[in-house]
Short mmCIF file of C-alpha atoms and ligand atoms in Angstrom, two decimals:
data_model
loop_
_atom_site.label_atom_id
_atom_site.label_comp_id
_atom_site.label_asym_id
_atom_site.label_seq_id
_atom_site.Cartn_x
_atom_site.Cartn_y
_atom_site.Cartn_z
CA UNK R 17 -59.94 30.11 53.03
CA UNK R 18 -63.86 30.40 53.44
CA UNK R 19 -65.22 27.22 52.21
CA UNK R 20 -68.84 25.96 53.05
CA UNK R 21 -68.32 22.36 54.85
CA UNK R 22 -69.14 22.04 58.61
CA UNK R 23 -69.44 19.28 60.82
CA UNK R 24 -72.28 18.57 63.75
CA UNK R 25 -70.98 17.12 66.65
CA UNK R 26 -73.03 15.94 69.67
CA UNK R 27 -70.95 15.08 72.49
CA UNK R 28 -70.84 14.33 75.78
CA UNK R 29 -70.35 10.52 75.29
CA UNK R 30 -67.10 8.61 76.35
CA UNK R 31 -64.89 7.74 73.55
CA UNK R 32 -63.41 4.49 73.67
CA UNK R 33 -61.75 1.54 71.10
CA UNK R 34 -58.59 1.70 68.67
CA UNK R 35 -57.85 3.94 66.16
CA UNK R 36 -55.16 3.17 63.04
CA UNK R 37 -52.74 6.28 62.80
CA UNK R 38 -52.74 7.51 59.45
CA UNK R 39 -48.75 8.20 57.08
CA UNK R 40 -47.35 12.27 58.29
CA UNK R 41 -48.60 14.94 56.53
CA UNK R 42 -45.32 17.08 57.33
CA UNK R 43 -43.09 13.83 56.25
CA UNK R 44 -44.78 13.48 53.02
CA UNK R 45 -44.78 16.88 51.74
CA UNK R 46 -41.01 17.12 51.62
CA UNK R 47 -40.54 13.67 50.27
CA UNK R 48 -43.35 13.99 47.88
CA UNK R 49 -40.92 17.54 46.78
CA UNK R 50 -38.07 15.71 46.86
CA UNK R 51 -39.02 12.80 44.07
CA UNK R 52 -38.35 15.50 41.14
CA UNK R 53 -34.97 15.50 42.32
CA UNK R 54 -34.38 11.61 40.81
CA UNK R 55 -35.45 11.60 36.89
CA UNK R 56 -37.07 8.08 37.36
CA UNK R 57 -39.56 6.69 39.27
CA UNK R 58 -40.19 6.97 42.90
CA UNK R 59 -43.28 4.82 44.54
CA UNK R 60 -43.95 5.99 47.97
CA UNK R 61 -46.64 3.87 50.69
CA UNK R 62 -48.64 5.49 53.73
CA UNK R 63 -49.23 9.02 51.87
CA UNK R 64 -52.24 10.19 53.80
CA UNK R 65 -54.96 11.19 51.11
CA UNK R 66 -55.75 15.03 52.40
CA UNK R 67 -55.76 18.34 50.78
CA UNK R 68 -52.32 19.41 51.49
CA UNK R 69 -50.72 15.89 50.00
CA UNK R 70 -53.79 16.51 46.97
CA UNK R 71 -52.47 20.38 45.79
CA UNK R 72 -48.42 18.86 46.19
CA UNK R 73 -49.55 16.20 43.45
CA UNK R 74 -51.17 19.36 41.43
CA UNK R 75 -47.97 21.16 41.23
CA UNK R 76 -45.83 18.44 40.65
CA UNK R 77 -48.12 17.14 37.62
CA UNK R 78 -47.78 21.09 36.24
CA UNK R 79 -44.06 20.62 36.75
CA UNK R 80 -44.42 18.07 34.13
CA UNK R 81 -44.24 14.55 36.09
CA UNK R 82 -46.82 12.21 35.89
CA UNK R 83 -48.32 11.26 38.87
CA UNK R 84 -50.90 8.35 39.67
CA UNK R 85 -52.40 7.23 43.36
CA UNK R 86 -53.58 3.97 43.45
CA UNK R 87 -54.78 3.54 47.52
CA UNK R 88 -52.23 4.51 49.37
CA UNK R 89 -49.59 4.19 47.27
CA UNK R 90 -48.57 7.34 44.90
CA UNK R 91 -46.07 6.61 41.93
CA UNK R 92 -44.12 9.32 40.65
CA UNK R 93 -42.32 9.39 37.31
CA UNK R 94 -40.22 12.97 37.14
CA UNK R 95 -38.50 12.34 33.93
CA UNK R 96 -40.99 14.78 32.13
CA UNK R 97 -40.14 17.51 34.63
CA UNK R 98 -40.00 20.32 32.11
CA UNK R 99 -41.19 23.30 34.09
CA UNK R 100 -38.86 25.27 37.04
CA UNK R 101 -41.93 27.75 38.27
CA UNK R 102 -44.10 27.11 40.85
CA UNK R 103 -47.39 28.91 39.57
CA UNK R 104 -48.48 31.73 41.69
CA UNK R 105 -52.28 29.98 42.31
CA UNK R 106 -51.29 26.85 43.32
CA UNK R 107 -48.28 28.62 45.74
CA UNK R 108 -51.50 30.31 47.56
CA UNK R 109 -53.13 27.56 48.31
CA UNK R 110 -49.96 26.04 50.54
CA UNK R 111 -46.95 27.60 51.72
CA UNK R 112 -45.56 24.84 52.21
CA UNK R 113 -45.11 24.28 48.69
CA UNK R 114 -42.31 26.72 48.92
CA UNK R 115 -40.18 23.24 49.59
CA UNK R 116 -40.36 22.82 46.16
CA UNK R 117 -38.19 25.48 45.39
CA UNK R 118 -35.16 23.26 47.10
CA UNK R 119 -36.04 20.32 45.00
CA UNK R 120 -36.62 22.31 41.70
CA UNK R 121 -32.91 23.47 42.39
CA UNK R 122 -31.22 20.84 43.00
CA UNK R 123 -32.53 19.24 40.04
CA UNK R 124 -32.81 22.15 37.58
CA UNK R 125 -30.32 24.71 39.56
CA UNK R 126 -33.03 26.71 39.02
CA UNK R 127 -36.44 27.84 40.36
CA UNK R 128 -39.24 30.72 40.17
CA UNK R 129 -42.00 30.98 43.25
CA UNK R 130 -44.21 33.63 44.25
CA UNK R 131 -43.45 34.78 48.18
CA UNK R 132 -45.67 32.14 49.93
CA UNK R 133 -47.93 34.53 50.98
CA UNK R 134 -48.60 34.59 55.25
CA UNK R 135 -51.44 31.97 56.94
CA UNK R 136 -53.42 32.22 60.06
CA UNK R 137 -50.95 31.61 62.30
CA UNK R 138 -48.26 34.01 61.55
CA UNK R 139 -46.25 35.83 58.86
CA UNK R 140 -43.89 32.81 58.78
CA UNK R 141 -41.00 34.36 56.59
CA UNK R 142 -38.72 32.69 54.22
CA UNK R 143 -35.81 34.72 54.94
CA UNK R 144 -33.56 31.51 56.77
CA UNK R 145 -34.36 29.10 53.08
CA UNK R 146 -33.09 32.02 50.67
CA UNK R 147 -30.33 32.92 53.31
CA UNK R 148 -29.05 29.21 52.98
CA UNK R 149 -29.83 29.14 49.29
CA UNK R 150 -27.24 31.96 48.82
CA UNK R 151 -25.07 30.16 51.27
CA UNK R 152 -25.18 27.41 48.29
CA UNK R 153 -24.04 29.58 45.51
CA UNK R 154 -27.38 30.56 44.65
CA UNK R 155 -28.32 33.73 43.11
CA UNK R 156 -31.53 34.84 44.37
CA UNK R 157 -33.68 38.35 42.74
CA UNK R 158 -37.06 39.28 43.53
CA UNK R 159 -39.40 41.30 41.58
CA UNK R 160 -43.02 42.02 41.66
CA UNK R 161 -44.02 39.35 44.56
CA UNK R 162 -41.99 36.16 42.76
CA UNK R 163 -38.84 35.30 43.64
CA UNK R 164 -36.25 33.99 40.65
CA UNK R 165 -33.17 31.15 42.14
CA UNK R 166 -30.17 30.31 39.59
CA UNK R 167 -26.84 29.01 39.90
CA UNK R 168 -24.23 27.44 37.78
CA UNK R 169 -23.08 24.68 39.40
CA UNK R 170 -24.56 24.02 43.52
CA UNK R 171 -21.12 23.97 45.83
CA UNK R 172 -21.47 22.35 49.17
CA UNK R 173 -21.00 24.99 51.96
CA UNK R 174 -21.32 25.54 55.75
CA UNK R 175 -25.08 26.61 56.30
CA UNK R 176 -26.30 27.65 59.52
CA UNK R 177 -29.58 28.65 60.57
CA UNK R 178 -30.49 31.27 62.89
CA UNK R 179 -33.51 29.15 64.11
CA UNK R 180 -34.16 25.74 63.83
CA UNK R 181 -36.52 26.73 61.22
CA UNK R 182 -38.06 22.98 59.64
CA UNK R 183 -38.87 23.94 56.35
CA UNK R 184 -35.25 25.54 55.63
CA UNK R 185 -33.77 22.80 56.88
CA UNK R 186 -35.76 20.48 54.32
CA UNK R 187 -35.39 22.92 51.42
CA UNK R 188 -31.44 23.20 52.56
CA UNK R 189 -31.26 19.27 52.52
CA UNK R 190 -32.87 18.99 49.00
CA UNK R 191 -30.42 21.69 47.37
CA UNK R 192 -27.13 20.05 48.67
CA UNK R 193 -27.98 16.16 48.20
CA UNK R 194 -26.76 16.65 44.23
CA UNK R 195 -24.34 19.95 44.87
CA UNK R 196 -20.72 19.35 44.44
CA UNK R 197 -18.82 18.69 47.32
CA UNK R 198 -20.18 18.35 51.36
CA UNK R 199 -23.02 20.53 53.07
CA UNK R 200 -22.96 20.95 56.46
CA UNK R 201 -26.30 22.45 58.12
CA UNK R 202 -25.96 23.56 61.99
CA UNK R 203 -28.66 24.63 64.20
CA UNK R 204 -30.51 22.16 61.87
CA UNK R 205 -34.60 21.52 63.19
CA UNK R 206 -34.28 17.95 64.82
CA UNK R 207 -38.37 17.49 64.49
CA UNK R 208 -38.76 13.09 62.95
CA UNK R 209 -39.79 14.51 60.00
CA UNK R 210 -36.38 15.20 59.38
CA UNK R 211 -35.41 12.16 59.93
CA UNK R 212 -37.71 10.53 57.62
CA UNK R 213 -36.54 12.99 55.00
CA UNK R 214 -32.99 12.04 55.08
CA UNK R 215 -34.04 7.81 55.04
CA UNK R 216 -35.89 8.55 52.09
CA UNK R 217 -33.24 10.79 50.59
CA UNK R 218 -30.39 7.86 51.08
CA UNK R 219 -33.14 5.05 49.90
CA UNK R 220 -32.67 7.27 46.89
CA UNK R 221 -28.71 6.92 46.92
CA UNK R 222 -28.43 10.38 48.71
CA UNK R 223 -25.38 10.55 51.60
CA UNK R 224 -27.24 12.24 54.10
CA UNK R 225 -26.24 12.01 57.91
CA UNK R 226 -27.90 13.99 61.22
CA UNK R 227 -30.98 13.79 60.93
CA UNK R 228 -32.28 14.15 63.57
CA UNK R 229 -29.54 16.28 65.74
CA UNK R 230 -28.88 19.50 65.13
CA UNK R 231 -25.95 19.39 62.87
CA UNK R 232 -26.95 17.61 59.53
CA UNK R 233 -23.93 16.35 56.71
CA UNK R 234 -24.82 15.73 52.80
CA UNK R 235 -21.88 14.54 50.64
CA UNK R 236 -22.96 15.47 47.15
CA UNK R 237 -23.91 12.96 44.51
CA UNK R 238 -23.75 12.71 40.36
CA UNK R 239 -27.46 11.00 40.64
CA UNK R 240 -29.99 9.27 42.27
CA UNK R 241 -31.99 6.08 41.61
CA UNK R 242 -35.72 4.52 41.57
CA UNK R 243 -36.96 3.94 45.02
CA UNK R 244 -40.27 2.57 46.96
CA UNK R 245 -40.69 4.30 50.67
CA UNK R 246 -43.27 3.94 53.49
CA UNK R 247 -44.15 7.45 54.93
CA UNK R 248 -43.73 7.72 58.52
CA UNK R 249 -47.05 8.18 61.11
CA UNK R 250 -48.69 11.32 61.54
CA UNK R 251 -47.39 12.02 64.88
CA UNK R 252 -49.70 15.03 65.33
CA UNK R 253 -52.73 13.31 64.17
CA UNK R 254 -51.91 10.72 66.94
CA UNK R 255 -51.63 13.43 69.50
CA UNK R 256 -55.28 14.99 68.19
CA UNK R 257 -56.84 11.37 68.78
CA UNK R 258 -55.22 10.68 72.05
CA UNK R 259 -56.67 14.31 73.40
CA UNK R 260 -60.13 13.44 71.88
CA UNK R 261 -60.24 10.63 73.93
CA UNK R 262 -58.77 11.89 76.89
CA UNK R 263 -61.52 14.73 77.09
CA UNK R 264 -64.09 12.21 76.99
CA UNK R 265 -62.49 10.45 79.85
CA UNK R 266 -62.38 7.55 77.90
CA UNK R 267 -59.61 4.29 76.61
CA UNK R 268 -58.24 4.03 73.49
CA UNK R 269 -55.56 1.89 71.68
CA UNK R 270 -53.54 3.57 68.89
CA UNK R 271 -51.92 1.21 66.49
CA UNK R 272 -49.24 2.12 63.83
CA UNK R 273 -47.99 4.28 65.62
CA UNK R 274 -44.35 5.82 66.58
CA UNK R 275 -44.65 6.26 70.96
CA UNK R 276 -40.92 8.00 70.99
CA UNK R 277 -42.41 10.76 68.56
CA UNK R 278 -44.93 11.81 71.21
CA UNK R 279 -42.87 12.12 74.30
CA UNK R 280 -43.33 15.52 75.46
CA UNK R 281 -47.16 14.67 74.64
CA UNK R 282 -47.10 11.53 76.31
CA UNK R 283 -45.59 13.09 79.66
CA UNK R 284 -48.11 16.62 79.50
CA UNK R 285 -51.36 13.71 78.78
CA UNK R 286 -49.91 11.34 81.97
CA UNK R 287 -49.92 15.01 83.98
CA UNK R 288 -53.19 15.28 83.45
CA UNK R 289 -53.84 12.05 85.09
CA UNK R 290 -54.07 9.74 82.31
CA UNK R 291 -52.76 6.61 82.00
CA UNK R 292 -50.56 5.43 79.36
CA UNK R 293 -48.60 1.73 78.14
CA UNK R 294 -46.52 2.32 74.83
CA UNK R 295 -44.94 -0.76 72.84
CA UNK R 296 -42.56 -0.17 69.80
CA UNK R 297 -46.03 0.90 67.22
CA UNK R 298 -49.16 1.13 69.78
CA UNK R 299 -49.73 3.74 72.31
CA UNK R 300 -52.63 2.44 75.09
CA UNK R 301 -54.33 5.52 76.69
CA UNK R 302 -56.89 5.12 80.10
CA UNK R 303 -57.85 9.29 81.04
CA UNK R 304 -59.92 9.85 83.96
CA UNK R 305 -62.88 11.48 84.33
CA UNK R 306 -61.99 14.97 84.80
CA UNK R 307 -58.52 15.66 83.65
CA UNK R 308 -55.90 18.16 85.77
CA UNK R 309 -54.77 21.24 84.34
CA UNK R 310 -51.06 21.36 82.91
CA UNK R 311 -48.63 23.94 82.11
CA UNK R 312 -47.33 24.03 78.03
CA UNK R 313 -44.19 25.78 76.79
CA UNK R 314 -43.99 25.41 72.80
CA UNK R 315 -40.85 24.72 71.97
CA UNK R 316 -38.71 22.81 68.57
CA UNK R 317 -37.98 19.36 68.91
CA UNK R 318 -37.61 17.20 71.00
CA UNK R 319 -39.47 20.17 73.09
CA UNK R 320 -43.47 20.27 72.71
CA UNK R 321 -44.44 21.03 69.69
CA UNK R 322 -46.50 23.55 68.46
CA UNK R 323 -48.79 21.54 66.39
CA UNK R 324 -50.33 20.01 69.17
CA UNK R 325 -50.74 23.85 71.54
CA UNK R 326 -54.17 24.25 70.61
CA UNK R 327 -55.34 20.73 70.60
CA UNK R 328 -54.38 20.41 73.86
CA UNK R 329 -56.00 24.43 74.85
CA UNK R 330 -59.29 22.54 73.63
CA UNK R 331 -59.18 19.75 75.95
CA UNK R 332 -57.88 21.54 79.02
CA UNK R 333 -61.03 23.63 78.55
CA UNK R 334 -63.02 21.10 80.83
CA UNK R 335 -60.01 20.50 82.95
CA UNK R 336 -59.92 21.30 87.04
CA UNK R 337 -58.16 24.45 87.52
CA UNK R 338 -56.12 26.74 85.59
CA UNK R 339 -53.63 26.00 82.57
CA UNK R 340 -50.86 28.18 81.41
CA UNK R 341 -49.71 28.16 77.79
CA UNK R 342 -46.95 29.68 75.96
CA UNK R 343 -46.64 29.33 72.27
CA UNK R 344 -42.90 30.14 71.29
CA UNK R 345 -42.94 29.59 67.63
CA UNK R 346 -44.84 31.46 66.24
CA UNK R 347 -46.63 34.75 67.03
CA UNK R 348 -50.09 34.20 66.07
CA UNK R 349 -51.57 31.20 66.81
CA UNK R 350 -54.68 31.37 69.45
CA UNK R 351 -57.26 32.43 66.84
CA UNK R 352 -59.03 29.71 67.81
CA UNK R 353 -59.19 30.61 71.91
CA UNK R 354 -61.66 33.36 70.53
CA UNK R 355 -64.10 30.76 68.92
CA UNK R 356 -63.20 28.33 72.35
CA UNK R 357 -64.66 31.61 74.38
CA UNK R 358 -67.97 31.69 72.23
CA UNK R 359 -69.10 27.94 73.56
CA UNK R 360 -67.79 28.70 77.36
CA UNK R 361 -64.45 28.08 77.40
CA UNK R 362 -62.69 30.64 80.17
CA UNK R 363 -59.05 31.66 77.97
CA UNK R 364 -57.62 34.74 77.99
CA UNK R 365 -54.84 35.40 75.55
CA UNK R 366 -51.19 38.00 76.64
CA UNK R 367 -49.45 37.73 73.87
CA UNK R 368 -47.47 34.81 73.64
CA UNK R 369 -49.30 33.30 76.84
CA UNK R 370 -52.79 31.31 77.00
CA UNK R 371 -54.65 31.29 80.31
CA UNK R 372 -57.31 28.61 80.52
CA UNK R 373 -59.66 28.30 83.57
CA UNK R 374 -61.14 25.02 83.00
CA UNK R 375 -65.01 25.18 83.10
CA UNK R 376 -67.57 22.22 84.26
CA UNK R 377 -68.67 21.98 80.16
CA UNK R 378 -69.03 23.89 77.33
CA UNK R 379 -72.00 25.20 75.84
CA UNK R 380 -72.67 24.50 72.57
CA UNK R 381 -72.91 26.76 69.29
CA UNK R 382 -71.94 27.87 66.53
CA UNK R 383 -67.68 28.03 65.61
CA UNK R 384 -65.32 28.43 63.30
CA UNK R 385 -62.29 26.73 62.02
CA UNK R 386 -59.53 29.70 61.70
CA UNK R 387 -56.64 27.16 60.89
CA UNK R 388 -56.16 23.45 60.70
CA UNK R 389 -54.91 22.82 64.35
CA UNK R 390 -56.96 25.34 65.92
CA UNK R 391 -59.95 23.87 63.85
CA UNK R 392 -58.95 20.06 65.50
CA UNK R 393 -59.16 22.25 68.54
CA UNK R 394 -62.83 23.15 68.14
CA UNK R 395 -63.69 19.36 67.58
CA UNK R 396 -61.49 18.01 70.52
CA UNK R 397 -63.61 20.58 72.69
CA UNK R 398 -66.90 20.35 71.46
CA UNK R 399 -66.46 15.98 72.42
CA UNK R 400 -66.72 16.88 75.78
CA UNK R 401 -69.93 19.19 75.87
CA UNK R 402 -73.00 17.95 76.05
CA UNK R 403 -75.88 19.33 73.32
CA UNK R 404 -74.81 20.30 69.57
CA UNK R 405 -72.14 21.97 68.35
CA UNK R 406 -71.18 23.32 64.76
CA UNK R 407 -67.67 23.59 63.34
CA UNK R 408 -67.94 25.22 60.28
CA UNK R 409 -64.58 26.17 57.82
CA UNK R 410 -63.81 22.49 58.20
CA UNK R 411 -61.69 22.48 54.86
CA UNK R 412 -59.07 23.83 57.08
CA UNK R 413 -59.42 20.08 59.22
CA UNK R 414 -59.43 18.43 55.90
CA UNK R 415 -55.86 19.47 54.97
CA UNK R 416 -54.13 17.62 57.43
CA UNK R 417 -56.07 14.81 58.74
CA UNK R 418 -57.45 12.16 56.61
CA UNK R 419 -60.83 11.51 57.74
CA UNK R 420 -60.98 12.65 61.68
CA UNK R 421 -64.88 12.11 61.78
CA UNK R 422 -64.71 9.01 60.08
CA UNK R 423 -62.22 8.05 63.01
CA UNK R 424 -63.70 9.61 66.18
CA UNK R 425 -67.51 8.29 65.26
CA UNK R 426 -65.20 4.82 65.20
CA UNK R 427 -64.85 5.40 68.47
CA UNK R 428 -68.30 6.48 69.63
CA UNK R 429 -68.35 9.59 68.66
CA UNK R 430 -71.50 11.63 67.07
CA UNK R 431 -70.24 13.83 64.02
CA UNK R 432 -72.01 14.00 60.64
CA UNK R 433 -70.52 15.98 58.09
CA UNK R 434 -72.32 19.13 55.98
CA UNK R 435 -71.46 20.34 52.87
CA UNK R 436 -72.59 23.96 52.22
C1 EPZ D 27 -43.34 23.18 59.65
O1 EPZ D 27 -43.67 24.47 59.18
C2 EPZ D 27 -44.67 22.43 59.71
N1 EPZ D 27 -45.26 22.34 58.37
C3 EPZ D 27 -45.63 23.16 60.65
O2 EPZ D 27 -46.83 22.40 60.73
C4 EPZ D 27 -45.00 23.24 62.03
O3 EPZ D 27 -45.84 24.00 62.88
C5 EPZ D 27 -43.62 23.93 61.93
O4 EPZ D 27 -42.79 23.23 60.98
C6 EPZ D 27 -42.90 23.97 63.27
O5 EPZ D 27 -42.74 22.67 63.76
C7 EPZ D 27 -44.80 21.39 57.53
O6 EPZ D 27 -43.90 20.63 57.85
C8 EPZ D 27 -45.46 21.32 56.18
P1 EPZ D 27 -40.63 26.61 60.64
P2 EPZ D 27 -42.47 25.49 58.77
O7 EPZ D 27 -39.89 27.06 59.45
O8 EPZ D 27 -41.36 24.75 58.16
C9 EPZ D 27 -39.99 31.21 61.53
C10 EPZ D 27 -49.14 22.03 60.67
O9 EPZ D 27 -50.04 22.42 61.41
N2 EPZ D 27 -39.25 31.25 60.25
O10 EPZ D 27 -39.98 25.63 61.57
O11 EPZ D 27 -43.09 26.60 58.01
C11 EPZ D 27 -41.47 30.99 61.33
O12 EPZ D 27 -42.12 32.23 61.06
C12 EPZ D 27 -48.05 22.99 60.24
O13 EPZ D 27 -49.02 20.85 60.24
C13 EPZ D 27 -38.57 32.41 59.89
O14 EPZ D 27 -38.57 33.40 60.62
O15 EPZ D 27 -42.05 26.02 60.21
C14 EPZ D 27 -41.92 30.39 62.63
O16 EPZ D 27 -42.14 31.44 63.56
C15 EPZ D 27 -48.29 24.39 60.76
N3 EPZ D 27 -37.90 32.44 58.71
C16 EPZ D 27 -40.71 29.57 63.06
O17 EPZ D 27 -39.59 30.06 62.30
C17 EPZ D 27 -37.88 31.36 57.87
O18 EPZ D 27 -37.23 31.44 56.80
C18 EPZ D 27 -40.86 28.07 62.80
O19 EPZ D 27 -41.11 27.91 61.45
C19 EPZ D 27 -38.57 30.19 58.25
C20 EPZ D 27 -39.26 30.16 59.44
#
């Protein structure tokens, strides 16, 4: 994606106050999907307004529903959905739209998508959805780069997955919720997102159990109904503010948020000496003023998740000693380290394993956003340094976090955003 938008940042100043956690990006993709399969109405709260949740509300509006945001709140009416192909351009611009094809199936037992083409962290296959597509009844053929789903009638099977892949466990969950009969996923991803999935899913009329363990029932149903639904937090997002902080050595109170999504965060953040209180929605966060260096294995839920590798990789830059960091799923996602290296940071990258050797401070420069996490990584690092620091590419920030400068300047921060 080479875009033109950059922000300045000028750090070095303690970040302290209380930031408002914004609805999950990886919640309301999948739910946002999963509206087409009711042909009424479905009003969901808390959708964060970003450029991922922006291009799902372009496809499902050329799918034929009608789609309005007013705030916060998006309404969805899907009984014009008259279309059962996902159009090539708007595929490119998110693989993750490739959960439509799920939706589009269980609704129209058929669907046509291009291959979602690879990203910048990896080549991230779709081999595990079409696998438990066929597992469904499905008949899958693909020809000249787009992929063509049909089936008569969707019969409940066994399904199971030969990694806890997320996104086939979504698309697997949105096939079976109207298929005839029960659908039993094993080695299903456990990640909340899941979770949030299925409560929207039975809001709906859906009979959806296990979320959120690794074996996941759906009885099948004739139809579903109109339903409202408030989005889960952005657990990630909540994890890229507490680090920003934290590399500051400063406080900061998060509100709305969910503290038992964040564990394995939580407990790597308290290793590095900071100090945290958590009620039932606010996490409070005291870091010190040089953090310790920790040890990260990326693994799926409940393990530590790989959203939040390079965020942390761009605080630990600053951090006494030496940090160890392997990234488990998937196989290409220290771009960033490279751009880290260019302002000072000390990383060296063996394959699947990060070395940092934490530095006094970073320079400052020019960098640039290779991917949305590893872009948050650039900002979370370039907090601590003292001088000026430019992130350019930031359209790749912009698709997952609803505005982050807006929030850290909130907090004491110095960024100003540049367009071109
Ligand atoms: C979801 O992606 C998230 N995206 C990702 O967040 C997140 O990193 C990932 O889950 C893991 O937690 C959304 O929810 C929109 P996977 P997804 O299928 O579903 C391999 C972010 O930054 N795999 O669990 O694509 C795959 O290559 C994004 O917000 C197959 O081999 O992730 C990867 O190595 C980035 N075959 C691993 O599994 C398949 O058919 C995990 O992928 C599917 C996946």
């Amino acid at each position: 994606m080479k875009t033109c938008g950059s922000y300045i940042i000028r750090g070095g100043k303690k970040l302290e106050g209380e930031a408002v956690v914004s609805g999950s990006k990886n919640a309301s993709l999948p739910i946002l999907a999963a509206s087409i399969l009711n042909n009424g109405i479905t009003k969901l709260y808390n959708v964060p307004n970003i450029h991922d949740t922006k291009v799902m509300i372009e496809i499902l509006r050329n799918l034929g529903c009608k789609v309005k945001r007013v705030r916060d709140k998006i309404v969805i009416d899907a009984r014009s959905v008259n279309k059962q192909e996902i159009p090539e351009e708007l595929m490119r611009k998110m693989r993750s739209s490739v959960i439509l094809a799920g939706a589009l199936i269980g609704r129209m037992n058929s669907a046509t998508f291009s291959c979602p083409g690879g990203c910048d962290i990896g080549a991230r296959p779709i081999d595990l959805h079409l696998k438990a597509f066929e597992n469904l009844g499905i008949k899958i053929c693909e020809n000249t780069g787009y992929i063509h789903c049909t089936c008569d009638t969707i019969v409940g099977e066994k399904i199971h997955l030969d990694f806890p892949s997320v996104g086939a466990t979504e698309n697997a969950m949105l096939v079976a919720v109207l298929a005839k009969g029960t659908t039993i996923i094993s080695n299903a991803a456990m990640e909340p997102e899941i979770i949030d999935l299925q409560n929207f899913l039975n809001k709906m009329g859906a009979k959806v159990t296990g979320a959120g363990t690794n074996e996941i029932v759906i009885q099948g149903v004739e139809k579903l109904k109109d339903t409202g639904y408030q989005i889960m937090p952005d657990r990630i997002e909540a994890g890229t503010l507490l680090c920003a902080v934290a590399t500051t050595g400063g406080n900061l109170k998060l509100k709305k948020v969910i503290p038992d999504h964040l564990t394995p965060v939580i407990e790597k953040l308290k290793e590095c000496g900071c100090k945290i209180e958590t009620t039932k929605d606010t996490l409070i966060l005291q870091a010190p003023k040089k953090l310790n260096s920790v040890d990260i294995k990326t693994m799926p839920y409940p393990g530590f998740p790989t959203d939040m590798q390079a965020i942390l990789v761009g605080m630990l830059c600053t951090a006494k000693g030496t940090s160890i960091v392997v990234e488990n799923i998937f196989e290409n996602r220290y771009k960033y380290t490279n751009e880290l290296n260019r302002i000072g940071a000390k990383i060296m990258v063996e394959g699947r394993t990060a070395i940092i050797k934490g530095v006094r401070k970073l320079g400052n420069g020019t960098v640039e956003a290779t991917d949305l996490r590893g872009g948050a990584a650039l900002v979370v690092a370039s907090l601590r340094s003292n001088g000026k620091t430019k992130v350019t590419n930031i359209e790749y920030i912009l698709r997952g976090y609803e505005n982050l400068d807006e929030k850290l300047n909130a907090l004491g921060a110095n960024i100003t955003k540049e367009v071109g």
